[in-house]
Amino acid sequence: MKKIMITALLMTLMGSVSVSAQETERLEQFSFLSLNSAKLDSLYNYCNDFVAQHPKDERAWRNLFEVSNSMVEQKHWKNWQEGEDLKKELNVVGRMKQAIPHTYTFYYSAYEGAYREENWTSDEFFAFRDAVADSAISTLPEDAVEGDYNRWAHVLIMRNDTIGLTDLLTKYYQRGLFSPEALQYHFNELQGMEEGGVYIGAHEGDVLGKLILQLVKGVHRDKILYDENVAVDREYVKSLFKRIGIGCDDETWKKIDSSFQEESYPAIFRHICAHSKRPVYLSAISVTSINLMEGIPAELKPCFYNEGLTLRYSPKPYDNMAVKRRNIESRYWLEYLRMSFQPERQEDQQRFGGWNFYYSTSYIELLCDQLPYYNKHNPDRYMWLKDLLTNIANRWEKEDYDMDNWKEKLEIINKD
């Protein structure tokens, strides 16, 4: 963990939404997600009063929605109906529809808040939901935050809309909102895979960087990416099977399909592993997130072998450590880890600091087990890898991160 907080806490609830000469300050969602109900109530009352005084201020409405949505979600975790009752009582999106219709803020909030009229049928609700998603994507503002790009990427991935996704991710990339170090890590995960491999990601965090690399940068386009987070959509899953080359007749689909995600997700996972003629991979750092945080099904765990940054499925044992060393020596691009060339602006540090730390220290976790082998068989490679991993630890220690656990790990391994 970082000794200095990565993100600043709210100094005061009331000071977080202010009127300036130009615009209302945006409340970042992470600032209040962990607030207790009493503090959320206070913040909601302030934002609600502010909106009453400035009924056409889109940013003020967005702030009010984010706070109210957090209040609703807190209720949902305890009792779903209580959350729905609170949403109906506050009616933030309904009031927004009257005050600022046909705006991005309304479209976003209507989608994110699952807005529906009382007399709507399910078909009418889903038609409206699709329509506001389309409107939001087409009106995405120039100053949209990172989370908005992630939200609409989720929608476009589920729709298999490659054209729309390419346009969205190009803007995402060109605005510098995606960490360059995260992109490098995603690139290296793909670098270690064999041609035409299938990558199973637990969520957008596993696949968005890779989609930017494929659709915006034009590299590793042969790899097939599966985003488990959108597997609730049947057409998405069936399209995925077709791309992989997996047959799935009606009888098979009945065994896979279920209204319960905890049943369908592992069934899809097993089907891909059992029938794909392409090599199948998982991210080594997010493997526990697969299948709704249940991880790899127990009977398949012995069939996944670490090859560095990824795990590969194989029903037959093979020398995966030799493949891992091949990746370290000739496939992974690792020199970027020695020094960061990002601008030293505070906002950049806040936006990327945590992710960059997570990805770069993952190299220590995943690659240091090869030091004993290199120490015995290849002294030059041993010194190179040891120097690289130690450099990572030293770099983050200089930025005031607590690196004791990683340094201790390196010291223990280096003694062997």
XYZ file of N, CA and C in Angstrom, residues 85-302:
654
model
N -37.143 1.239 -3.456
C -38.053 2.208 -2.835
C -37.379 3.565 -2.686
N -36.096 3.550 -2.298
C -35.368 4.809 -2.141
C -35.175 5.491 -3.492
N -34.858 4.715 -4.517
C -34.692 5.278 -5.855
C -35.973 5.972 -6.309
N -37.107 5.319 -6.056
C -38.390 5.893 -6.441
C -38.681 7.162 -5.643
N -38.342 7.135 -4.370
C -38.588 8.304 -3.515
C -37.753 9.507 -3.943
N -36.467 9.294 -4.219
C -35.586 10.399 -4.599
C -35.889 10.882 -6.021
N -36.186 9.932 -6.920
C -36.599 10.248 -8.301
C -35.641 11.219 -8.982
N -34.347 11.014 -8.805
C -33.363 11.937 -9.374
C -33.416 11.921 -10.899
N -33.441 10.745 -11.505
C -33.436 10.681 -12.968
C -34.756 11.187 -13.541
N -35.855 10.921 -12.857
C -37.143 11.444 -13.299
C -37.159 12.960 -13.296
N -36.589 13.559 -12.262
C -36.514 15.023 -12.192
C -35.552 15.563 -13.250
N -34.489 14.805 -13.500
C -33.522 15.193 -14.519
C -34.179 15.197 -15.906
N -35.056 14.225 -16.129
C -35.752 14.133 -17.413
C -36.573 15.382 -17.677
N -37.091 15.986 -16.631
C -37.866 17.218 -16.772
C -36.967 18.436 -16.946
N -35.810 18.435 -16.247
C -34.958 19.626 -16.223
C -33.974 19.679 -17.381
N -33.327 18.532 -17.707
C -32.282 18.550 -18.741
C -32.429 17.335 -19.680
N -33.579 17.178 -20.330
C -33.738 16.063 -21.279
C -32.802 16.267 -22.468
N -32.564 15.199 -23.212
C -31.743 15.267 -24.424
C -30.317 15.749 -24.143
N -29.810 15.411 -22.948
C -28.420 15.734 -22.611
C -27.673 14.442 -22.297
N -26.365 14.496 -22.452
C -25.555 13.323 -22.127
C -25.759 12.914 -20.670
N -25.813 13.873 -19.783
C -25.959 13.583 -18.354
C -27.239 12.803 -18.079
N -28.324 13.181 -18.735
C -29.568 12.435 -18.552
C -29.438 11.028 -19.121
N -28.891 10.915 -20.333
C -28.761 9.588 -20.956
C -27.910 8.660 -20.086
N -26.783 9.186 -19.622
C -25.895 8.383 -18.769
C -26.612 7.935 -17.503
N -27.263 8.875 -16.843
C -27.907 8.587 -15.555
C -29.087 7.638 -15.725
N -29.831 7.799 -16.815
C -30.969 6.909 -17.073
C -30.488 5.476 -17.276
N -29.360 5.320 -17.971
C -28.817 3.973 -18.191
C -28.231 3.409 -16.904
N -27.354 4.169 -16.292
C -26.656 3.693 -15.102
C -27.608 3.459 -13.938
N -28.656 4.264 -13.855
C -29.627 4.127 -12.766
C -30.794 3.226 -13.098
N -30.750 2.575 -14.274
C -31.816 1.656 -14.708
C -33.196 2.307 -14.560
N -33.331 3.504 -15.137
C -34.576 4.258 -15.027
C -35.693 3.569 -15.800
N -36.862 3.541 -15.220
C -38.041 3.028 -15.918
C -39.299 3.692 -15.375
N -40.279 3.861 -16.260
C -41.587 4.379 -15.857
C -42.400 3.230 -15.255
N -43.327 3.542 -14.386
C -44.094 2.520 -13.668
C -44.908 1.635 -14.596
N -45.409 2.199 -15.675
C -46.301 1.424 -16.548
C -45.578 0.695 -17.677
N -44.256 0.740 -17.698
C -43.508 0.108 -18.769
C -43.487 -1.407 -18.632
N -43.563 -2.086 -19.765
C -43.335 -3.523 -19.789
C -41.819 -3.766 -19.838
N -41.415 -5.011 -19.685
C -39.989 -5.338 -19.759
C -39.420 -4.971 -21.121
N -40.178 -5.246 -22.184
C -39.706 -4.913 -23.532
C -39.515 -3.409 -23.693
N -40.441 -2.629 -23.143
C -40.333 -1.172 -23.238
C -39.124 -0.673 -22.446
N -38.877 -1.273 -21.288
C -37.730 -0.883 -20.469
C -36.422 -1.142 -21.221
N -36.267 -2.337 -21.787
C -35.021 -2.666 -22.466
C -34.856 -1.868 -23.755
N -35.943 -1.549 -24.431
C -35.863 -0.713 -25.631
C -35.387 0.697 -25.261
N -35.930 1.228 -24.161
C -35.519 2.552 -23.690
C -34.048 2.517 -23.277
N -33.656 1.452 -22.588
C -32.274 1.325 -22.113
C -31.292 1.306 -23.284
N -31.636 0.574 -24.337
C -30.785 0.555 -25.523
C -30.728 1.939 -26.180
N -31.867 2.608 -26.198
C -31.931 3.920 -26.851
C -31.084 4.959 -26.120
N -31.155 4.967 -24.773
C -30.362 5.967 -24.040
C -28.878 5.639 -24.104
N -28.530 4.348 -24.208
C -27.120 3.984 -24.383
C -26.612 4.526 -25.714
N -27.400 4.342 -26.779
C -27.028 4.874 -28.098
C -26.856 6.384 -28.040
N -27.794 7.054 -27.391
C -27.741 8.520 -27.304
C -26.541 8.978 -26.495
N -26.243 8.266 -25.404
C -25.097 8.639 -24.577
C -23.791 8.488 -25.351
N -23.645 7.381 -26.053
C -22.413 7.132 -26.814
C -22.237 8.182 -27.905
N -23.325 8.560 -28.553
C -23.232 9.536 -29.648
C -23.003 10.956 -29.147
N -23.316 11.230 -27.883
C -23.144 12.582 -27.336
C -22.053 12.640 -26.269
N -21.201 11.616 -26.201
C -20.145 11.579 -25.187
C -19.315 12.854 -25.260
N -19.242 13.615 -24.172
C -18.545 14.900 -24.218
C -17.028 14.760 -24.273
N -16.367 15.821 -24.693
C -14.912 15.814 -24.813
C -14.225 15.608 -23.469
N -14.877 16.027 -22.392
C -14.256 15.917 -21.067
C -14.799 14.731 -20.269
N -15.334 13.726 -20.957
C -15.863 12.548 -20.267
C -14.769 11.897 -19.428
N -15.159 11.377 -18.272
C -14.193 10.760 -17.368
C -13.932 9.315 -17.787
N -12.861 8.752 -17.243
C -12.435 7.395 -17.592
C -13.548 6.371 -17.403
N -14.288 6.486 -16.293
C -15.338 5.522 -16.010
C -16.434 5.491 -17.059
N -16.694 6.626 -17.712
C -17.709 6.671 -18.757
C -17.274 5.864 -19.974
N -16.002 5.987 -20.329
C -15.494 5.177 -21.449
C -15.612 3.691 -21.130
N -15.307 3.330 -19.894
C -15.411 1.920 -19.499
C -16.854 1.426 -19.576
N -17.786 2.264 -19.144
C -19.199 1.885 -19.168
C -19.677 1.608 -20.588
N -19.384 2.522 -21.509
C -19.902 2.362 -22.871
C -19.113 1.297 -23.646
N -17.872 1.081 -23.274
C -17.126 -0.029 -23.876
C -17.785 -1.352 -23.513
N -18.244 -1.468 -22.279
C -18.960 -2.674 -21.834
C -20.177 -2.930 -22.726
N -20.924 -1.881 -23.012
C -22.124 -2.007 -23.844
C -21.755 -2.435 -25.261
N -20.733 -1.811 -25.822
C -20.355 -2.093 -27.209
C -19.723 -3.474 -27.353
N -19.002 -3.928 -26.335
C -18.452 -5.287 -26.359
C -19.597 -6.291 -26.389
N -20.607 -6.075 -25.553
C -21.742 -6.981 -25.490
C -22.486 -7.023 -26.823
N -22.499 -5.902 -27.523
C -23.189 -5.838 -28.817
C -22.327 -6.345 -29.981
N -21.064 -6.651 -29.716
C -20.125 -7.010 -30.788
C -20.020 -5.903 -31.833
N -20.095 -4.669 -31.370
C -20.052 -3.508 -32.263
C -18.602 -3.049 -32.413
N -17.881 -3.668 -33.331
C -16.461 -3.369 -33.498
C -16.230 -1.949 -33.992
N -17.095 -1.464 -34.866
C -16.939 -0.105 -35.395
C -17.107 0.928 -34.281
N -18.197 0.798 -33.535
C -18.421 1.735 -32.441
C -17.341 1.626 -31.381
N -16.891 0.425 -31.093
C -15.867 0.207 -30.078
C -14.535 0.812 -30.504
N -14.201 0.674 -31.774
C -12.960 1.262 -32.281
C -12.982 2.779 -32.130
N -14.101 3.387 -32.467
C -14.226 4.842 -32.344
C -14.102 5.278 -30.889
N -14.795 4.581 -29.998
C -14.767 4.929 -28.574
C -13.369 4.764 -27.991
N -12.729 3.631 -28.275
C -11.416 3.354 -27.693
C -10.329 4.237 -28.286
N -10.520 4.672 -29.532
C -9.564 5.617 -30.115
C -9.590 6.931 -29.350
N -10.786 7.414 -29.031
C -10.899 8.645 -28.234
C -10.321 8.435 -26.833
N -10.621 7.300 -26.247
C -10.117 6.940 -24.920
C -8.589 6.989 -24.905
N -7.985 6.346 -25.894
C -6.531 6.278 -25.984
C -5.920 7.650 -26.261
N -6.483 8.378 -27.218
C -5.897 9.658 -27.618
C -6.004 10.717 -26.522
N -6.986 10.575 -25.651
C -7.097 11.526 -24.540
C -6.137 11.205 -23.394
N -5.423 10.120 -23.496
C -4.452 9.774 -22.468
C -5.068 9.297 -21.180
N -6.296 8.762 -21.243
C -6.986 8.328 -20.027
C -6.668 6.887 -19.639
N -5.970 6.163 -20.520
C -5.607 4.781 -20.205
C -4.109 4.739 -19.932
N -3.751 4.154 -18.821
C -2.355 4.134 -18.390
C -1.449 3.474 -19.424
N -0.391 4.164 -19.870
C 0.560 3.542 -20.801
C 1.214 2.292 -20.227
N 1.497 2.286 -18.929
C 2.105 1.105 -18.315
C 1.120 -0.068 -18.284
N -0.152 0.233 -18.095
C -1.154 -0.835 -18.151
C -1.220 -1.413 -19.559
N -1.157 -0.554 -20.571
C -1.161 -1.029 -21.957
C 0.052 -1.925 -22.217
N 1.196 -1.547 -21.662
C 2.395 -2.358 -21.858
C 2.229 -3.738 -21.218
N 1.590 -3.771 -20.053
C 1.358 -5.062 -19.396
C 0.405 -5.922 -20.228
N -0.669 -5.327 -20.719
C -1.608 -6.061 -21.574
C -0.895 -6.565 -22.832
N -0.017 -5.736 -23.377
C 0.749 -6.138 -24.564
C 1.594 -7.368 -24.248
N 2.249 -7.366 -23.107
C 3.100 -8.497 -22.755
C 2.295 -9.766 -22.482
N 1.102 -9.623 -21.914
C 0.251 -10.813 -21.765
C -0.034 -11.440 -23.132
N -0.355 -10.600 -24.107
C -0.632 -11.102 -25.454
C 0.631 -11.645 -26.119
N 1.777 -11.023 -25.841
C 3.045 -11.454 -26.426
C 3.391 -12.896 -26.061
N 3.007 -13.310 -24.852
C 3.340 -14.653 -24.411
C 2.403 -15.725 -24.924
N 1.309 -15.327 -25.557
C 0.333 -16.278 -26.078
C 0.728 -16.761 -27.466
N 0.302 -17.969 -27.802
C 0.529 -18.486 -29.152
C -0.469 -17.853 -30.125
N -0.143 -17.900 -31.387
C -0.982 -17.289 -32.419
C -2.400 -17.859 -32.368
N -3.390 -16.958 -32.456
C -4.788 -17.370 -32.466
C -5.326 -17.800 -31.123
N -4.589 -17.497 -30.049
C -5.009 -17.925 -28.721
C -6.289 -17.249 -28.259
N -6.989 -17.911 -27.335
C -8.215 -17.388 -26.732
C -7.877 -16.906 -25.331
N -8.206 -15.647 -25.049
C -7.933 -15.053 -23.741
C -9.255 -14.881 -22.996
N -9.380 -15.529 -21.846
C -10.588 -15.411 -21.026
C -10.347 -14.357 -19.954
N -11.065 -13.242 -20.050
C -10.945 -12.167 -19.070
C -12.150 -12.144 -18.147
N -11.916 -11.850 -16.885
C -13.006 -11.838 -15.914
C -13.901 -10.613 -16.059
N -13.352 -9.533 -16.610
C -14.089 -8.262 -16.690
C -13.385 -7.342 -17.672
N -13.915 -6.124 -17.831
C -13.327 -5.178 -18.775
C -11.885 -4.824 -18.416
N -11.544 -4.848 -17.138
C -10.175 -4.554 -16.733
C -9.162 -5.484 -17.377
N -9.583 -6.701 -17.699
C -8.700 -7.663 -18.348
C -8.614 -7.471 -19.851
N -9.641 -6.896 -20.469
C -9.697 -6.893 -21.936
C -9.628 -5.515 -22.594
N -9.954 -4.441 -21.876
C -10.005 -3.135 -22.541
C -8.648 -2.721 -23.090
N -7.592 -2.902 -22.301
C -6.263 -2.559 -22.797
C -5.903 -3.359 -24.038
N -6.280 -4.616 -24.051
C -5.986 -5.480 -25.198
C -6.818 -5.067 -26.415
N -8.041 -4.631 -26.185
C -8.859 -4.142 -27.288
C -8.288 -2.850 -27.866
N -7.741 -1.983 -27.023
C -7.081 -0.776 -27.528
C -5.893 -1.169 -28.402
N -5.131 -2.150 -27.941
C -3.982 -2.605 -28.726
C -4.425 -3.175 -30.072
N -5.502 -3.940 -30.080
C -5.978 -4.558 -31.316
C -6.627 -3.550 -32.259
N -7.569 -2.765 -31.720
C -8.405 -1.922 -32.571
C -7.801 -0.563 -32.873
N -6.996 -0.037 -31.953
C -6.411 1.295 -32.141
C -4.973 1.196 -32.643
N -4.196 0.309 -32.036
C -2.790 0.181 -32.412
C -2.547 -0.891 -33.468
N -3.525 -1.770 -33.691
C -3.422 -2.747 -34.766
C -2.457 -3.892 -34.511
N -2.234 -4.259 -33.257
C -1.326 -5.362 -32.941
C -2.087 -6.506 -32.274
N -1.586 -7.713 -32.432
C -2.160 -8.920 -31.830
C -3.646 -9.092 -32.157
N -3.995 -8.779 -33.375
C -5.396 -8.887 -33.778
C -5.838 -10.346 -33.956
N -4.892 -11.268 -33.967
C -5.239 -12.681 -34.124
C -5.806 -13.296 -32.846
N -5.594 -12.642 -31.704
C -6.060 -13.186 -30.429
C -7.561 -12.928 -30.255
N -8.267 -13.902 -29.677
C -9.700 -13.779 -29.414
C -9.900 -13.481 -27.937
N -10.592 -12.398 -27.644
C -10.792 -11.952 -26.264
C -12.214 -12.247 -25.808
N -12.331 -12.890 -24.676
C -13.650 -13.185 -24.093
C -13.789 -12.398 -22.799
N -14.781 -11.533 -22.740
C -15.085 -10.734 -21.553
C -16.215 -11.411 -20.794
N -15.875 -12.106 -19.717
C -16.878 -12.851 -18.964
C -17.945 -11.934 -18.363
N -17.605 -10.660 -18.190
C -18.536 -9.724 -17.566
C -19.758 -9.431 -18.434
N -19.699 -9.768 -19.717
C -20.855 -9.550 -20.584
C -21.456 -10.880 -21.049
N -21.093 -11.960 -20.366
C -21.590 -13.286 -20.762
C -23.067 -13.482 -20.450
N -23.703 -12.493 -19.825
C -25.151 -12.567 -19.608
C -25.908 -12.468 -20.930
N -25.238 -11.960 -21.966
C -25.874 -11.796 -23.270
C -25.639 -13.050 -24.112
N -26.727 -13.743 -24.459
C -26.615 -15.004 -25.191
C -25.969 -14.828 -26.559
N -26.340 -13.752 -27.260
C -25.806 -13.552 -28.606
C -24.305 -13.316 -28.560
N -23.843 -12.634 -27.524
C -22.399 -12.413 -27.377
C -21.674 -13.743 -27.229
N -22.190 -14.624 -26.366
C -21.541 -15.920 -26.125
C -21.565 -16.777 -27.383
N -22.709 -16.809 -28.079
C -22.801 -17.619 -29.287
C -21.856 -17.095 -30.374
N -21.730 -15.774 -30.469
C -20.802 -15.184 -31.426
C -19.365 -15.535 -31.063
N -19.069 -15.532 -29.778
C -17.729 -15.907 -29.321
C -17.397 -17.337 -29.713
N -18.337 -18.258 -29.456
C -18.123 -19.658 -29.825
C -17.831 -19.788 -31.327
N -18.560 -19.033 -32.129
C -18.374 -19.087 -33.575
C -16.977 -18.615 -33.959
N -16.504 -17.542 -33.326
C -15.170 -17.021 -33.623
C -14.091 -18.020 -33.228
N -14.305 -18.694 -32.098
C -13.325 -19.679 -31.636
C -13.356 -20.928 -32.517
N -14.523 -21.196 -33.103
C -14.682 -22.392 -33.907
C -15.276 -23.536 -33.126
N -16.040 -23.184 -32.093
C -16.679 -24.181 -31.241
C -18.118 -24.395 -31.698
N -18.500 -25.619 -31.910
C -19.897 -25.909 -32.218
C -20.730 -25.899 -30.953
N -21.978 -25.509 -31.095
C -22.867 -25.470 -29.919
C -24.304 -25.642 -30.410
N -24.751 -26.894 -30.456
C -26.117 -27.147 -30.907
C -27.105 -26.824 -29.786
N -28.376 -26.936 -30.094
C -29.418 -26.573 -29.132
C -29.314 -27.383 -27.844
N -28.999 -28.664 -27.976
C -28.918 -29.520 -26.797
C -27.762 -29.104 -25.894
N -26.627 -28.781 -26.520
C -25.469 -28.315 -25.746
C -25.767 -26.982 -25.079
N -26.440 -26.099 -25.837
C -26.741 -24.772 -25.285
C -27.657 -24.875 -24.067
N -28.559 -25.814 -24.072
C -29.444 -26.000 -22.921
C -28.659 -26.342 -21.664
N -27.553 -27.079 -21.852
C -26.724 -27.453 -20.707
C -25.900 -26.268 -20.203
N -25.550 -25.380 -21.126
C -24.720 -24.230 -20.763
C -25.550 -23.078 -20.226
N -26.657 -22.804 -20.907
C -27.468 -21.625 -20.588
C -28.198 -21.784 -19.265
N -28.233 -20.714 -18.494
C -28.941 -20.714 -17.220
C -29.246 -19.277 -16.837
N -30.338 -19.080 -16.140
C -30.672 -17.741 -15.649
C -29.812 -17.380 -14.446
N -29.056 -18.353 -13.934
C -28.179 -18.112 -12.788
C -26.728 -18.033 -13.271
N -26.102 -16.874 -13.085
C -24.736 -16.675 -13.552
C -23.761 -17.662 -12.916
N -23.981 -18.011 -11.660
C -23.056 -18.924 -10.990
C -23.079 -20.325 -11.599
N -24.102 -20.596 -12.423
C -24.155 -21.866 -13.154
C -23.670 -21.716 -14.592
N -24.096 -20.647 -15.261
C -23.767 -20.491 -16.680
C -22.301 -20.124 -16.905
N -21.726 -19.279 -16.044
C -20.346 -18.833 -16.269
C -19.356 -19.992 -16.247
N -19.348 -20.835 -15.205
C -18.420 -21.979 -15.243
C -18.742 -22.969 -16.358
N -20.032 -23.071 -16.750
C -20.394 -23.964 -17.852
C -19.786 -23.461 -19.163
N -19.823 -22.158 -19.393
C -19.205 -21.572 -20.588
C -17.697 -21.784 -20.542
N -17.124 -21.550 -19.370
C -15.678 -21.718 -19.166
C -15.253 -23.148 -19.510
N -15.969 -24.115 -18.969
C -15.648 -25.526 -19.220
C -15.790 -25.866 -20.708
N -16.833 -25.315 -21.329
C -17.088 -25.618 -22.743
C -15.952 -25.099 -23.619
N -15.472 -23.901 -23.326
C -14.359 -23.342 -24.099
C -13.114 -24.207 -23.933
N -12.804 -24.551 -22.690
C -11.605 -25.365 -22.434
C -11.696 -26.728 -23.114
N -12.859 -27.341 -23.046
C -13.016 -28.709 -23.562
C -13.034 -28.771 -25.082
N -13.523 -27.724 -25.750
C -13.778 -27.840 -27.191
C -12.936 -26.928 -28.072
N -12.240 -25.961 -27.491
C -11.442 -25.066 -28.321
C -10.222 -25.787 -28.885
N -10.025 -25.650 -30.179
C -8.816 -26.163 -30.815
C -7.694 -25.121 -30.727
N -8.051 -23.948 -30.294
C -7.071 -22.887 -30.082
C -6.575 -22.947 -28.638
N -5.336 -22.518 -28.374
C -4.857 -22.490 -26.983
C -5.650 -21.479 -26.151
N -5.947 -21.822 -24.911
C -6.783 -20.999 -24.027
C -5.935 -20.476 -22.866
N -6.083 -19.176 -22.576
C -5.253 -18.525 -21.563
C -6.110 -17.727 -20.572
N -5.539 -17.549 -19.367
C -6.097 -16.667 -18.348
C -4.995 -15.737 -17.868
N -5.384 -14.589 -17.337
C -4.411 -13.693 -16.716
C -4.011 -14.244 -15.352
N -2.731 -14.316 -15.096
C -2.259 -14.852 -13.817
C -2.625 -13.951 -12.643
N -2.806 -12.655 -12.896
C -3.094 -11.743 -11.785
C -4.586 -11.590 -11.498
N -5.431 -12.092 -12.381
C -6.868 -11.968 -12.118
C -7.577 -13.306 -12.206
N -6.814 -14.386 -12.074
C -7.396 -15.716 -12.211
C -8.454 -15.982 -11.142
N -8.304 -15.393 -9.953
C -9.291 -15.620 -8.890
C -10.599 -14.891 -9.148
N -10.598 -13.962 -10.120
C -11.826 -13.220 -10.429
C -12.720 -13.953 -11.417
N -12.178 -14.969 -12.075
C -12.949 -15.740 -13.052
C -14.133 -16.426 -12.374
N -15.214 -16.589 -13.122
C -16.398 -17.286 -12.623
C -16.949 -16.667 -11.337
N -17.176 -15.341 -11.416
C -17.786 -14.605 -10.303
C -16.989 -14.780 -9.015
N -15.673 -14.634 -9.114
C -14.735 -14.695 -7.982
C -14.557 -16.099 -7.416
N -15.074 -17.104 -8.118
C -14.885 -18.487 -7.661
C -13.587 -19.079 -8.211
N -13.033 -18.483 -9.238
C -11.806 -18.975 -9.824
C -12.039 -20.145 -10.770
N -10.958 -20.812 -11.117
C -11.026 -21.959 -12.028
C -11.784 -23.098 -11.350
N -12.717 -23.752 -12.068
C -13.390 -24.920 -11.481
C -12.371 -25.925 -10.955
N -12.658 -26.523 -9.799
C -11.687 -27.353 -9.087
C -11.079 -28.441 -9.954
N -11.908 -29.107 -10.769
C -11.402 -30.236 -11.543
C -10.479 -29.799 -12.681
N -10.511 -28.479 -13.038
C -9.673 -27.990 -14.131
C -8.386 -27.324 -13.638
N -8.286 -27.062 -12.348
C -7.095 -26.373 -11.840
C -5.786 -27.081 -12.200
N -5.719 -28.428 -12.120
C -4.455 -29.087 -12.488
C -4.096 -28.941 -13.962
